[in-house]
Amino acid sequence: MGLLSELKLIVPWGHIAVKVWGSQKNPPVLCLHGWLDNANSFDRLIPLLPQDFCYVAMDFGGHGLSSHYNPGLPYCFQNFVSEVLRVAAAFKWTRFSLMGHSFGGTVSGTFACMFPEMVDKLILLDAAPLLLESNEIENILTYRRRSIEHMLKVEASQKSPRVFSPEELLQGLLSRNSHLTKDCGELLLQRGATKVTEGLVVNRDKRLSLPENIFDFMSKDQFVHSTRRLQASVVMIKALQGYFDVRRENDNIKQPLLFMVDTLRSTLKERFQYVEVPGNHYIHMNKPQTVAAIISPFLQGLPRKTSSRL
């Protein structure tokens, strides 16, 4: 199944760029990429999935080929959630499935809890549907302050975008993302950078910094309450060598993930599937066949295998 079209959906600050695979007459699946990634994140996975669906991969605002937010408008988590609703409205979807990797998975999970009647199936790729504050409560105000200070600093800067050589940009990306292979890094940069006379400039908005600066963290009670609103069937695919926490400093603390999985399992019962797979955070790019073998029967509503437990 090849890429069908590239579209630009008009929004108040410009446009949201999307890629479309399959007929728009088929049931839609909206695909949300990770922090600072882009829609190319799904290029290797989508062709392996059932062809009787329409897959739409979007670039979040400030990422990939989507417009940057206007000066003075901050990147906050709820804005990214609202982008999902904007895309659904543009396609006139009343019900659809969501597939999200990492940050995109958390946006997907939050949307599915806020607009439960709209989401049929929820696919989480090395992602938590909502983020607990248990590891972060003492840091939340620091994150909020850091986000504001960074935004004002970037907006006050008059520097021209830095120009990189292709090799320099790729090596920088790989050094910051040890789970990315060279091929996958090159794939993301095809959409994440623009050619200029002297080399390449990065497309993403410089105001975007660390994901924890804009995440909405919640208590365990809030998580339980939110999970009860879910109407979707959920599959959570956890990479064994992936990440367990939004901050790598806490990555050896797995209790929040255990709590989330247990809550989802006890609340959703047969509507929840948890699967652990060997691989790292970019499992959907590095081993798309492994991920597709789990997602395909889930999308088609086929009998599921027994969940793999933590």
PDB file of C-alpha atoms in Angstrom:
ATOM      1  CA  MET A   1       0.000   0.000   0.000  1.00  0.00           C
ATOM      2  CA  GLY A   2       1.764   3.117  -1.235  1.00  0.00           C
ATOM      3  CA  LEU A   3       1.369   6.710  -0.104  1.00  0.00           C
ATOM      4  CA  LEU A   4      -1.743   8.147  -1.729  1.00  0.00           C
ATOM      5  CA  SER A   5      -1.471  11.876  -1.089  1.00  0.00           C
ATOM      6  CA  GLU A   6       0.073  14.723   0.911  1.00  0.00           C
ATOM      7  CA  LEU A   7      -2.391  17.307   2.194  1.00  0.00           C
ATOM      8  CA  LYS A   8      -2.315  20.599   4.071  1.00  0.00           C
ATOM      9  CA  LEU A   9      -5.288  21.144   6.391  1.00  0.00           C
ATOM     10  CA  ILE A  10      -6.004  24.809   7.101  1.00  0.00           C
ATOM     11  CA  VAL A  11      -5.900  25.899  10.766  1.00  0.00           C
ATOM     12  CA  PRO A  12      -5.945  29.402  12.317  1.00  0.00           C
ATOM     13  CA  TRP A  13      -2.135  29.606  12.544  1.00  0.00           C
ATOM     14  CA  GLY A  14      -1.435  28.106   9.091  1.00  0.00           C
ATOM     15  CA  HIS A  15      -1.746  24.437   8.206  1.00  0.00           C
ATOM     16  CA  ILE A  16      -1.335  20.909   9.538  1.00  0.00           C
ATOM     17  CA  ALA A  17       0.502  18.661   7.080  1.00  0.00           C
ATOM     18  CA  VAL A  18      -0.705  15.065   6.697  1.00  0.00           C
ATOM     19  CA  LYS A  19       0.122  11.978   4.647  1.00  0.00           C
ATOM     20  CA  VAL A  20      -2.676   9.670   3.511  1.00  0.00           C
ATOM     21  CA  TRP A  21      -2.483   5.962   2.676  1.00  0.00           C
ATOM     22  CA  GLY A  22      -5.540   4.128   1.306  1.00  0.00           C
ATOM     23  CA  SER A  23      -9.017   5.192   0.290  1.00  0.00           C
ATOM     24  CA  GLN A  24     -10.748   7.811   2.415  1.00  0.00           C
ATOM     25  CA  LYS A  25     -13.875   5.650   2.090  1.00  0.00           C
ATOM     26  CA  ASN A  26     -12.261   3.116   4.448  1.00  0.00           C
ATOM     27  CA  PRO A  27     -12.332   3.293   8.277  1.00  0.00           C
ATOM     28  CA  PRO A  28      -9.765   5.924   9.322  1.00  0.00           C
ATOM     29  CA  VAL A  29      -6.709   5.479  11.549  1.00  0.00           C
ATOM     30  CA  LEU A  30      -4.956   8.693  12.635  1.00  0.00           C
ATOM     31  CA  CYS A  31      -1.239   8.206  13.377  1.00  0.00           C
ATOM     32  CA  LEU A  32       0.572  10.517  15.818  1.00  0.00           C
ATOM     33  CA  HIS A  33       4.359  10.704  15.956  1.00  0.00           C
ATOM     34  CA  GLY A  34       6.717  11.157  18.893  1.00  0.00           C
ATOM     35  CA  TRP A  35       8.246  14.333  20.290  1.00  0.00           C
ATOM     36  CA  LEU A  36      10.332  16.196  17.669  1.00  0.00           C
ATOM     37  CA  ASP A  37       9.680  13.410  15.120  1.00  0.00           C
ATOM     38  CA  ASN A  38       7.272  13.704  12.185  1.00  0.00           C
ATOM     39  CA  ALA A  39       4.800  11.773  10.025  1.00  0.00           C
ATOM     40  CA  ASN A  40       7.617   9.821   8.305  1.00  0.00           C
ATOM     41  CA  SER A  41       7.831   7.890  11.576  1.00  0.00           C
ATOM     42  CA  PHE A  42       5.108   5.583  10.184  1.00  0.00           C
ATOM     43  CA  ASP A  43       6.436   5.093   6.642  1.00  0.00           C
ATOM     44  CA  ARG A  44       7.773   1.608   7.355  1.00  0.00           C
ATOM     45  CA  LEU A  45       4.834   0.374   9.424  1.00  0.00           C
ATOM     46  CA  ILE A  46       1.735   1.494   7.527  1.00  0.00           C
ATOM     47  CA  PRO A  47       2.448  -0.465   4.294  1.00  0.00           C
ATOM     48  CA  LEU A  48       2.459  -3.665   6.411  1.00  0.00           C
ATOM     49  CA  LEU A  49      -0.976  -3.023   7.962  1.00  0.00           C
ATOM     50  CA  PRO A  50      -4.398  -4.135   6.601  1.00  0.00           C
ATOM     51  CA  GLN A  51      -5.232  -2.318   3.391  1.00  0.00           C
ATOM     52  CA  ASP A  52      -8.944  -1.950   4.119  1.00  0.00           C
ATOM     53  CA  PHE A  53      -8.270   1.089   6.327  1.00  0.00           C
ATOM     54  CA  CYS A  54      -7.352   4.693   5.576  1.00  0.00           C
ATOM     55  CA  TYR A  55      -4.194   5.734   7.448  1.00  0.00           C
ATOM     56  CA  VAL A  56      -3.510   9.428   8.023  1.00  0.00           C
ATOM     57  CA  ALA A  57      -0.176  10.442   9.580  1.00  0.00           C
ATOM     58  CA  MET A  58      -0.022  14.070  10.701  1.00  0.00           C
ATOM     59  CA  ASP A  59       2.791  16.409  11.672  1.00  0.00           C
ATOM     60  CA  PHE A  60       2.035  18.124  14.975  1.00  0.00           C
ATOM     61  CA  GLY A  61       2.232  21.916  14.935  1.00  0.00           C
ATOM     62  CA  GLY A  62       5.859  23.058  14.906  1.00  0.00           C
ATOM     63  CA  HIS A  63       7.011  19.648  13.619  1.00  0.00           C
ATOM     64  CA  GLY A  64       7.771  18.319  10.158  1.00  0.00           C
ATOM     65  CA  LEU A  65       5.960  20.245   7.432  1.00  0.00           C
ATOM     66  CA  SER A  66       3.232  21.712   9.660  1.00  0.00           C
ATOM     67  CA  SER A  67       3.137  25.437  10.421  1.00  0.00           C
ATOM     68  CA  HIS A  68       4.763  26.778  13.566  1.00  0.00           C
ATOM     69  CA  TYR A  69       2.494  28.319  16.173  1.00  0.00           C
ATOM     70  CA  ASN A  70       2.245  32.100  16.026  1.00  0.00           C
ATOM     71  CA  PRO A  71       4.657  34.095  18.223  1.00  0.00           C
ATOM     72  CA  GLY A  72       3.276  34.379  21.724  1.00  0.00           C
ATOM     73  CA  LEU A  73       1.177  31.204  21.434  1.00  0.00           C
ATOM     74  CA  PRO A  74       2.849  28.562  23.613  1.00  0.00           C
ATOM     75  CA  TYR A  75       3.118  24.883  22.811  1.00  0.00           C
ATOM     76  CA  CYS A  76       1.058  23.260  25.544  1.00  0.00           C
ATOM     77  CA  PHE A  77      -0.272  19.734  25.765  1.00  0.00           C
ATOM     78  CA  GLN A  78      -3.938  20.603  25.316  1.00  0.00           C
ATOM     79  CA  ASN A  79      -3.132  22.377  22.052  1.00  0.00           C
ATOM     80  CA  PHE A  80      -1.675  19.163  20.631  1.00  0.00           C
ATOM     81  CA  VAL A  81      -4.779  17.262  21.746  1.00  0.00           C
ATOM     82  CA  SER A  82      -6.955  19.871  20.035  1.00  0.00           C
ATOM     83  CA  GLU A  83      -5.023  19.342  16.787  1.00  0.00           C
ATOM     84  CA  VAL A  84      -6.416  15.806  16.680  1.00  0.00           C
ATOM     85  CA  LEU A  85      -9.937  17.208  16.782  1.00  0.00           C
ATOM     86  CA  ARG A  86      -9.073  19.713  14.058  1.00  0.00           C
ATOM     87  CA  VAL A  87      -7.824  16.933  11.768  1.00  0.00           C
ATOM     88  CA  ALA A  88     -10.911  14.806  12.491  1.00  0.00           C
ATOM     89  CA  ALA A  89     -13.151  17.772  11.668  1.00  0.00           C
ATOM     90  CA  ALA A  90     -11.293  18.454   8.407  1.00  0.00           C
ATOM     91  CA  PHE A  91     -11.913  14.862   7.270  1.00  0.00           C
ATOM     92  CA  LYS A  92     -15.460  14.883   8.714  1.00  0.00           C
ATOM     93  CA  TRP A  93     -14.734  11.863  10.908  1.00  0.00           C
ATOM     94  CA  THR A  94     -17.176  11.161  13.711  1.00  0.00           C
ATOM     95  CA  ARG A  95     -15.410   7.976  14.807  1.00  0.00           C
ATOM     96  CA  PHE A  96     -11.895   6.753  14.087  1.00  0.00           C
ATOM     97  CA  SER A  97      -8.936   4.857  15.532  1.00  0.00           C
ATOM     98  CA  LEU A  98      -5.764   6.378  16.948  1.00  0.00           C
ATOM     99  CA  MET A  99      -2.213   5.054  16.772  1.00  0.00           C
ATOM    100  CA  GLY A 100       0.478   6.968  18.641  1.00  0.00           C
ATOM    101  CA  HIS A 101       4.168   6.529  19.321  1.00  0.00           C
ATOM    102  CA  SER A 102       5.688   7.898  22.547  1.00  0.00           C
ATOM    103  CA  PHE A 103       4.440  11.510  22.942  1.00  0.00           C
ATOM    104  CA  GLY A 104       1.899  10.849  20.200  1.00  0.00           C
ATOM    105  CA  GLY A 105       0.582   7.913  22.206  1.00  0.00           C
ATOM    106  CA  THR A 106      -0.019  10.107  25.233  1.00  0.00           C
ATOM    107  CA  VAL A 107      -1.823  12.661  23.062  1.00  0.00           C
ATOM    108  CA  SER A 108      -3.879   9.774  21.634  1.00  0.00           C
ATOM    109  CA  GLY A 109      -4.751   8.416  25.076  1.00  0.00           C
ATOM    110  CA  THR A 110      -5.720  11.837  26.385  1.00  0.00           C
ATOM    111  CA  PHE A 111      -7.921  12.487  23.369  1.00  0.00           C
ATOM    112  CA  ALA A 112      -9.599   9.077  23.764  1.00  0.00           C
ATOM    113  CA  CYS A 113     -10.452   9.935  27.384  1.00  0.00           C
ATOM    114  CA  MET A 114     -11.658  13.456  26.569  1.00  0.00           C
ATOM    115  CA  PHE A 115     -13.671  12.460  23.472  1.00  0.00           C
ATOM    116  CA  PRO A 116     -14.435   8.794  24.200  1.00  0.00           C
ATOM    117  CA  GLU A 117     -17.367   8.568  21.777  1.00  0.00           C
ATOM    118  CA  MET A 118     -15.046   9.376  18.849  1.00  0.00           C
ATOM    119  CA  VAL A 119     -12.354   6.724  19.324  1.00  0.00           C
ATOM    120  CA  ASP A 120     -12.923   3.140  18.227  1.00  0.00           C
ATOM    121  CA  LYS A 121      -9.467   1.633  18.807  1.00  0.00           C
ATOM    122  CA  LEU A 122      -6.362   2.983  20.535  1.00  0.00           C
ATOM    123  CA  ILE A 123      -2.859   1.722  19.677  1.00  0.00           C
ATOM    124  CA  LEU A 124      -0.035   2.800  21.993  1.00  0.00           C
ATOM    125  CA  LEU A 125       3.526   2.269  20.727  1.00  0.00           C
ATOM    126  CA  ASP A 126       5.987   2.409  23.648  1.00  0.00           C
ATOM    127  CA  ALA A 127       3.726   5.058  25.144  1.00  0.00           C
ATOM    128  CA  ALA A 128       1.589   5.710  28.201  1.00  0.00           C
ATOM    129  CA  PRO A 129      -2.012   6.807  27.586  1.00  0.00           C
ATOM    130  CA  LEU A 130      -1.722   9.434  30.354  1.00  0.00           C
ATOM    131  CA  LEU A 131       1.239  10.476  32.496  1.00  0.00           C
ATOM    132  CA  LEU A 132       1.339  10.092  36.265  1.00  0.00           C
ATOM    133  CA  GLU A 133       2.829  12.762  38.495  1.00  0.00           C
ATOM    134  CA  SER A 134       4.282  10.216  40.949  1.00  0.00           C
ATOM    135  CA  ASN A 135       7.860  10.673  39.700  1.00  0.00           C
ATOM    136  CA  GLU A 136       7.494  14.322  38.788  1.00  0.00           C
ATOM    137  CA  ILE A 137       5.429  16.228  41.348  1.00  0.00           C
ATOM    138  CA  GLU A 138       8.404  18.134  42.755  1.00  0.00           C
ATOM    139  CA  ASN A 139       9.534  19.080  39.230  1.00  0.00           C
ATOM    140  CA  ILE A 140       6.304  20.236  37.607  1.00  0.00           C
ATOM    141  CA  LEU A 141       6.692  23.928  38.426  1.00  0.00           C
ATOM    142  CA  THR A 142      10.306  23.767  37.240  1.00  0.00           C
ATOM    143  CA  TYR A 143       9.119  22.344  33.926  1.00  0.00           C
ATOM    144  CA  ARG A 144       6.493  25.060  33.532  1.00  0.00           C
ATOM    145  CA  ARG A 145       9.002  27.817  34.335  1.00  0.00           C
ATOM    146  CA  ARG A 146      11.600  26.341  31.983  1.00  0.00           C
ATOM    147  CA  SER A 147       9.065  26.184  29.147  1.00  0.00           C
ATOM    148  CA  ILE A 148       8.072  29.848  29.543  1.00  0.00           C
ATOM    149  CA  GLU A 149      11.654  31.058  29.843  1.00  0.00           C
ATOM    150  CA  HIS A 150      12.739  29.047  26.797  1.00  0.00           C
ATOM    151  CA  MET A 151       9.833  30.331  24.700  1.00  0.00           C
ATOM    152  CA  LEU A 152      10.577  33.978  25.535  1.00  0.00           C
ATOM    153  CA  LYS A 153      14.292  33.493  24.899  1.00  0.00           C
ATOM    154  CA  VAL A 154      13.716  32.000  21.453  1.00  0.00           C
ATOM    155  CA  GLU A 155      11.147  34.643  20.506  1.00  0.00           C
ATOM    156  CA  ALA A 156      13.570  37.401  21.516  1.00  0.00           C
ATOM    157  CA  SER A 157      16.406  35.932  19.469  1.00  0.00           C
ATOM    158  CA  GLN A 158      17.051  37.419  16.035  1.00  0.00           C
ATOM    159  CA  LYS A 159      19.431  34.679  14.948  1.00  0.00           C
ATOM    160  CA  SER A 160      18.950  33.118  11.542  1.00  0.00           C
ATOM    161  CA  PRO A 161      18.305  29.368  11.497  1.00  0.00           C
ATOM    162  CA  ARG A 162      21.508  27.380  11.798  1.00  0.00           C
ATOM    163  CA  VAL A 163      22.599  25.618   8.612  1.00  0.00           C
ATOM    164  CA  PHE A 164      23.947  22.075   8.860  1.00  0.00           C
ATOM    165  CA  SER A 165      25.599  19.710   6.443  1.00  0.00           C
ATOM    166  CA  PRO A 166      23.558  16.521   5.889  1.00  0.00           C
ATOM    167  CA  GLU A 167      26.160  14.461   7.742  1.00  0.00           C
ATOM    168  CA  GLU A 168      26.337  16.891  10.674  1.00  0.00           C
ATOM    169  CA  LEU A 169      22.563  17.012  11.045  1.00  0.00           C
ATOM    170  CA  LEU A 170      22.205  13.231  10.900  1.00  0.00           C
ATOM    171  CA  GLN A 171      24.976  12.621  13.418  1.00  0.00           C
ATOM    172  CA  GLY A 172      23.469  15.192  15.771  1.00  0.00           C
ATOM    173  CA  LEU A 173      20.080  13.492  15.552  1.00  0.00           C
ATOM    174  CA  LEU A 174      21.545  10.031  16.155  1.00  0.00           C
ATOM    175  CA  SER A 175      23.639  11.240  19.092  1.00  0.00           C
ATOM    176  CA  ARG A 176      20.484  12.581  20.791  1.00  0.00           C
ATOM    177  CA  ASN A 177      18.410   9.514  19.912  1.00  0.00           C
ATOM    178  CA  SER A 178      20.495   6.422  20.586  1.00  0.00           C
ATOM    179  CA  HIS A 179      17.508   4.181  19.729  1.00  0.00           C
ATOM    180  CA  LEU A 180      17.397   5.456  16.129  1.00  0.00           C
ATOM    181  CA  THR A 181      19.236   3.610  13.369  1.00  0.00           C
ATOM    182  CA  LYS A 182      20.999   5.543  10.620  1.00  0.00           C
ATOM    183  CA  ASP A 183      18.319   4.593   8.071  1.00  0.00           C
ATOM    184  CA  CYS A 184      15.488   5.673  10.365  1.00  0.00           C
ATOM    185  CA  GLY A 185      17.257   8.933  11.169  1.00  0.00           C
ATOM    186  CA  GLU A 186      17.598   9.685   7.464  1.00  0.00           C
ATOM    187  CA  LEU A 187      13.892   8.922   6.986  1.00  0.00           C
ATOM    188  CA  LEU A 188      12.863  11.393   9.697  1.00  0.00           C
ATOM    189  CA  LEU A 189      15.177  14.088   8.311  1.00  0.00           C
ATOM    190  CA  GLN A 190      13.565  13.811   4.858  1.00  0.00           C
ATOM    191  CA  ARG A 191      10.571  15.568   6.401  1.00  0.00           C
ATOM    192  CA  GLY A 192      12.316  17.216   9.334  1.00  0.00           C
ATOM    193  CA  ALA A 193      14.755  19.419   7.399  1.00  0.00           C
ATOM    194  CA  THR A 194      14.701  21.740   4.372  1.00  0.00           C
ATOM    195  CA  LYS A 195      17.433  22.198   1.801  1.00  0.00           C
ATOM    196  CA  VAL A 196      18.928  25.671   1.433  1.00  0.00           C
ATOM    197  CA  THR A 197      21.883  26.840  -0.634  1.00  0.00           C
ATOM    198  CA  GLU A 198      24.448  26.187   2.102  1.00  0.00           C
ATOM    199  CA  GLY A 199      23.024  22.910   3.418  1.00  0.00           C
ATOM    200  CA  LEU A 200      20.024  21.941   5.600  1.00  0.00           C
ATOM    201  CA  VAL A 201      17.944  23.792   8.195  1.00  0.00           C
ATOM    202  CA  VAL A 202      15.757  22.035  10.763  1.00  0.00           C
ATOM    203  CA  ASN A 203      12.013  22.447  10.224  1.00  0.00           C
ATOM    204  CA  ARG A 204      10.810  22.149  13.802  1.00  0.00           C
ATOM    205  CA  ASP A 205      10.041  25.224  15.865  1.00  0.00           C
ATOM    206  CA  LYS A 206      12.984  26.231  18.061  1.00  0.00           C
ATOM    207  CA  ARG A 207      10.543  26.944  20.909  1.00  0.00           C
ATOM    208  CA  LEU A 208       9.999  23.200  21.289  1.00  0.00           C
ATOM    209  CA  SER A 209      12.365  21.821  23.876  1.00  0.00           C
ATOM    210  CA  LEU A 210      11.886  18.888  26.243  1.00  0.00           C
ATOM    211  CA  PRO A 211       8.561  17.015  26.221  1.00  0.00           C
ATOM    212  CA  GLU A 212       8.145  17.142  30.002  1.00  0.00           C
ATOM    213  CA  ASN A 213       7.925  20.940  29.705  1.00  0.00           C
ATOM    214  CA  ILE A 214       4.489  20.669  28.126  1.00  0.00           C
ATOM    215  CA  PHE A 215       3.073  17.358  29.408  1.00  0.00           C
ATOM    216  CA  ASP A 216       0.004  17.358  31.644  1.00  0.00           C
ATOM    217  CA  PHE A 217       0.781  15.089  34.603  1.00  0.00           C
ATOM    218  CA  MET A 218      -2.009  13.665  36.735  1.00  0.00           C
ATOM    219  CA  SER A 219      -2.502  11.876  40.039  1.00  0.00           C
ATOM    220  CA  LYS A 220      -3.376   8.194  40.358  1.00  0.00           C
ATOM    221  CA  ASP A 221      -6.970   9.103  41.213  1.00  0.00           C
ATOM    222  CA  GLN A 222      -7.209  11.244  38.075  1.00  0.00           C
ATOM    223  CA  PHE A 223      -5.761   8.411  36.017  1.00  0.00           C
ATOM    224  CA  VAL A 224      -8.319   5.927  37.328  1.00  0.00           C
ATOM    225  CA  HIS A 225     -11.176   8.352  36.702  1.00  0.00           C
ATOM    226  CA  SER A 226      -9.948   9.137  33.182  1.00  0.00           C
ATOM    227  CA  THR A 227      -9.520   5.468  32.298  1.00  0.00           C
ATOM    228  CA  ARG A 228     -13.143   4.799  33.212  1.00  0.00           C
ATOM    229  CA  ARG A 229     -14.189   7.166  30.411  1.00  0.00           C
ATOM    230  CA  LEU A 230     -12.476   5.116  27.706  1.00  0.00           C
ATOM    231  CA  GLN A 231     -14.847   3.471  25.242  1.00  0.00           C
ATOM    232  CA  ALA A 232     -12.090   2.325  22.894  1.00  0.00           C
ATOM    233  CA  SER A 233     -10.400  -1.040  22.741  1.00  0.00           C
ATOM    234  CA  VAL A 234      -6.736  -0.522  23.632  1.00  0.00           C
ATOM    235  CA  VAL A 235      -3.523  -2.326  22.721  1.00  0.00           C
ATOM    236  CA  MET A 236      -0.374  -1.198  24.518  1.00  0.00           C
ATOM    237  CA  ILE A 237       2.860  -2.382  22.874  1.00  0.00           C
ATOM    238  CA  LYS A 238       5.830  -2.006  25.214  1.00  0.00           C
ATOM    239  CA  ALA A 239       9.361  -2.267  23.860  1.00  0.00           C
ATOM    240  CA  LEU A 240      11.475  -4.160  26.374  1.00  0.00           C
ATOM    241  CA  GLN A 241      14.477  -1.925  25.706  1.00  0.00           C
ATOM    242  CA  GLY A 242      12.296   1.171  25.349  1.00  0.00           C
ATOM    243  CA  TYR A 243      11.566   3.918  27.848  1.00  0.00           C
ATOM    244  CA  PHE A 244       9.517   3.663  31.030  1.00  0.00           C
ATOM    245  CA  ASP A 245       9.492   7.318  32.019  1.00  0.00           C
ATOM    246  CA  VAL A 246       9.363  10.692  30.319  1.00  0.00           C
ATOM    247  CA  ARG A 247      12.635  11.610  32.018  1.00  0.00           C
ATOM    248  CA  ARG A 248      15.511   9.208  31.456  1.00  0.00           C
ATOM    249  CA  GLU A 249      16.725   9.877  35.015  1.00  0.00           C
ATOM    250  CA  ASN A 250      13.668   7.956  36.269  1.00  0.00           C
ATOM    251  CA  ASP A 251      13.764   5.237  33.644  1.00  0.00           C
ATOM    252  CA  ASN A 252      14.574   2.442  36.096  1.00  0.00           C
ATOM    253  CA  ILE A 253      11.419   3.192  38.119  1.00  0.00           C
ATOM    254  CA  LYS A 254       8.692   1.019  36.608  1.00  0.00           C
ATOM    255  CA  GLN A 255       6.005   1.339  39.287  1.00  0.00           C
ATOM    256  CA  PRO A 256       4.014   4.005  37.385  1.00  0.00           C
ATOM    257  CA  LEU A 257       3.835   1.771  34.321  1.00  0.00           C
ATOM    258  CA  LEU A 258       2.787  -1.197  36.456  1.00  0.00           C
ATOM    259  CA  PHE A 259       0.010   0.886  37.992  1.00  0.00           C
ATOM    260  CA  MET A 260      -1.195   2.086  34.598  1.00  0.00           C
ATOM    261  CA  VAL A 261      -1.239  -1.398  33.071  1.00  0.00           C
ATOM    262  CA  ASP A 262      -3.031  -2.892  36.091  1.00  0.00           C
ATOM    263  CA  THR A 263      -5.609  -0.073  36.043  1.00  0.00           C
ATOM    264  CA  LEU A 264      -6.243  -0.442  32.317  1.00  0.00           C
ATOM    265  CA  ARG A 265      -6.515  -4.216  32.612  1.00  0.00           C
ATOM    266  CA  SER A 266      -8.947  -4.138  35.544  1.00  0.00           C
ATOM    267  CA  THR A 267     -11.047  -1.329  34.035  1.00  0.00           C
ATOM    268  CA  LEU A 268     -11.208  -2.299  30.358  1.00  0.00           C
ATOM    269  CA  LYS A 269     -10.980  -6.083  30.880  1.00  0.00           C
ATOM    270  CA  GLU A 270     -11.277  -7.810  27.479  1.00  0.00           C
ATOM    271  CA  ARG A 271     -10.934  -4.445  25.711  1.00  0.00           C
ATOM    272  CA  PHE A 272      -7.305  -4.135  26.848  1.00  0.00           C
ATOM    273  CA  GLN A 273      -4.273  -5.941  25.488  1.00  0.00           C
ATOM    274  CA  TYR A 274      -0.725  -5.473  26.774  1.00  0.00           C
ATOM    275  CA  VAL A 275       2.166  -6.909  24.763  1.00  0.00           C
ATOM    276  CA  GLU A 276       5.891  -6.730  25.448  1.00  0.00           C
ATOM    277  CA  VAL A 277       8.214  -7.068  22.469  1.00  0.00           C
ATOM    278  CA  PRO A 278      12.019  -7.158  22.195  1.00  0.00           C
ATOM    279  CA  GLY A 279      13.356  -3.909  20.797  1.00  0.00           C
ATOM    280  CA  ASN A 280      13.965  -0.269  21.643  1.00  0.00           C
ATOM    281  CA  HIS A 281      11.880   2.900  21.719  1.00  0.00           C
ATOM    282  CA  TYR A 282      11.643   3.119  17.920  1.00  0.00           C
ATOM    283  CA  ILE A 283      10.359  -0.432  17.591  1.00  0.00           C
ATOM    284  CA  HIS A 284       7.744   0.651  15.012  1.00  0.00           C
ATOM    285  CA  MET A 285      10.509   1.912  12.713  1.00  0.00           C
ATOM    286  CA  ASN A 286      13.282  -0.590  13.473  1.00  0.00           C
ATOM    287  CA  LYS A 287      11.102  -3.730  13.523  1.00  0.00           C
ATOM    288  CA  PRO A 288       7.849  -2.798  11.786  1.00  0.00           C
ATOM    289  CA  GLN A 289       7.004  -6.438  10.985  1.00  0.00           C
ATOM    290  CA  THR A 290       6.945  -7.291  14.693  1.00  0.00           C
ATOM    291  CA  VAL A 291       4.615  -4.405  15.471  1.00  0.00           C
ATOM    292  CA  ALA A 292       2.393  -4.986  12.423  1.00  0.00           C
ATOM    293  CA  ALA A 293       1.797  -8.594  13.497  1.00  0.00           C
ATOM    294  CA  ILE A 294       0.200  -7.278  16.705  1.00  0.00           C
ATOM    295  CA  ILE A 295      -1.644  -4.283  15.270  1.00  0.00           C
ATOM    296  CA  SER A 296      -3.188  -5.980  12.231  1.00  0.00           C
ATOM    297  CA  PRO A 297      -5.452  -8.472  14.044  1.00  0.00           C
ATOM    298  CA  PHE A 298      -6.285  -5.805  16.628  1.00  0.00           C
ATOM    299  CA  LEU A 299      -7.528  -3.418  13.934  1.00  0.00           C
ATOM    300  CA  GLN A 300      -9.479  -6.186  12.233  1.00  0.00           C
ATOM    301  CA  GLY A 301     -11.126  -7.249  15.478  1.00  0.00           C
ATOM    302  CA  LEU A 302      -9.710 -10.780  15.347  1.00  0.00           C
ATOM    303  CA  PRO A 303      -9.358 -12.905  18.506  1.00  0.00           C
ATOM    304  CA  ARG A 304      -6.403 -11.676  20.482  1.00  0.00           C
ATOM    305  CA  LYS A 305      -3.514 -13.535  21.984  1.00  0.00           C
ATOM    306  CA  THR A 306      -3.107 -13.644  25.749  1.00  0.00           C
ATOM    307  CA  SER A 307      -1.585 -10.434  27.072  1.00  0.00           C
ATOM    308  CA  SER A 308       2.052 -10.527  28.045  1.00  0.00           C
ATOM    309  CA  ARG A 309       2.417  -9.356  31.631  1.00  0.00           C
ATOM    310  CA  LEU A 310       5.087  -7.151  33.128  1.00  0.00           C
TER     311      LEU A 310
END
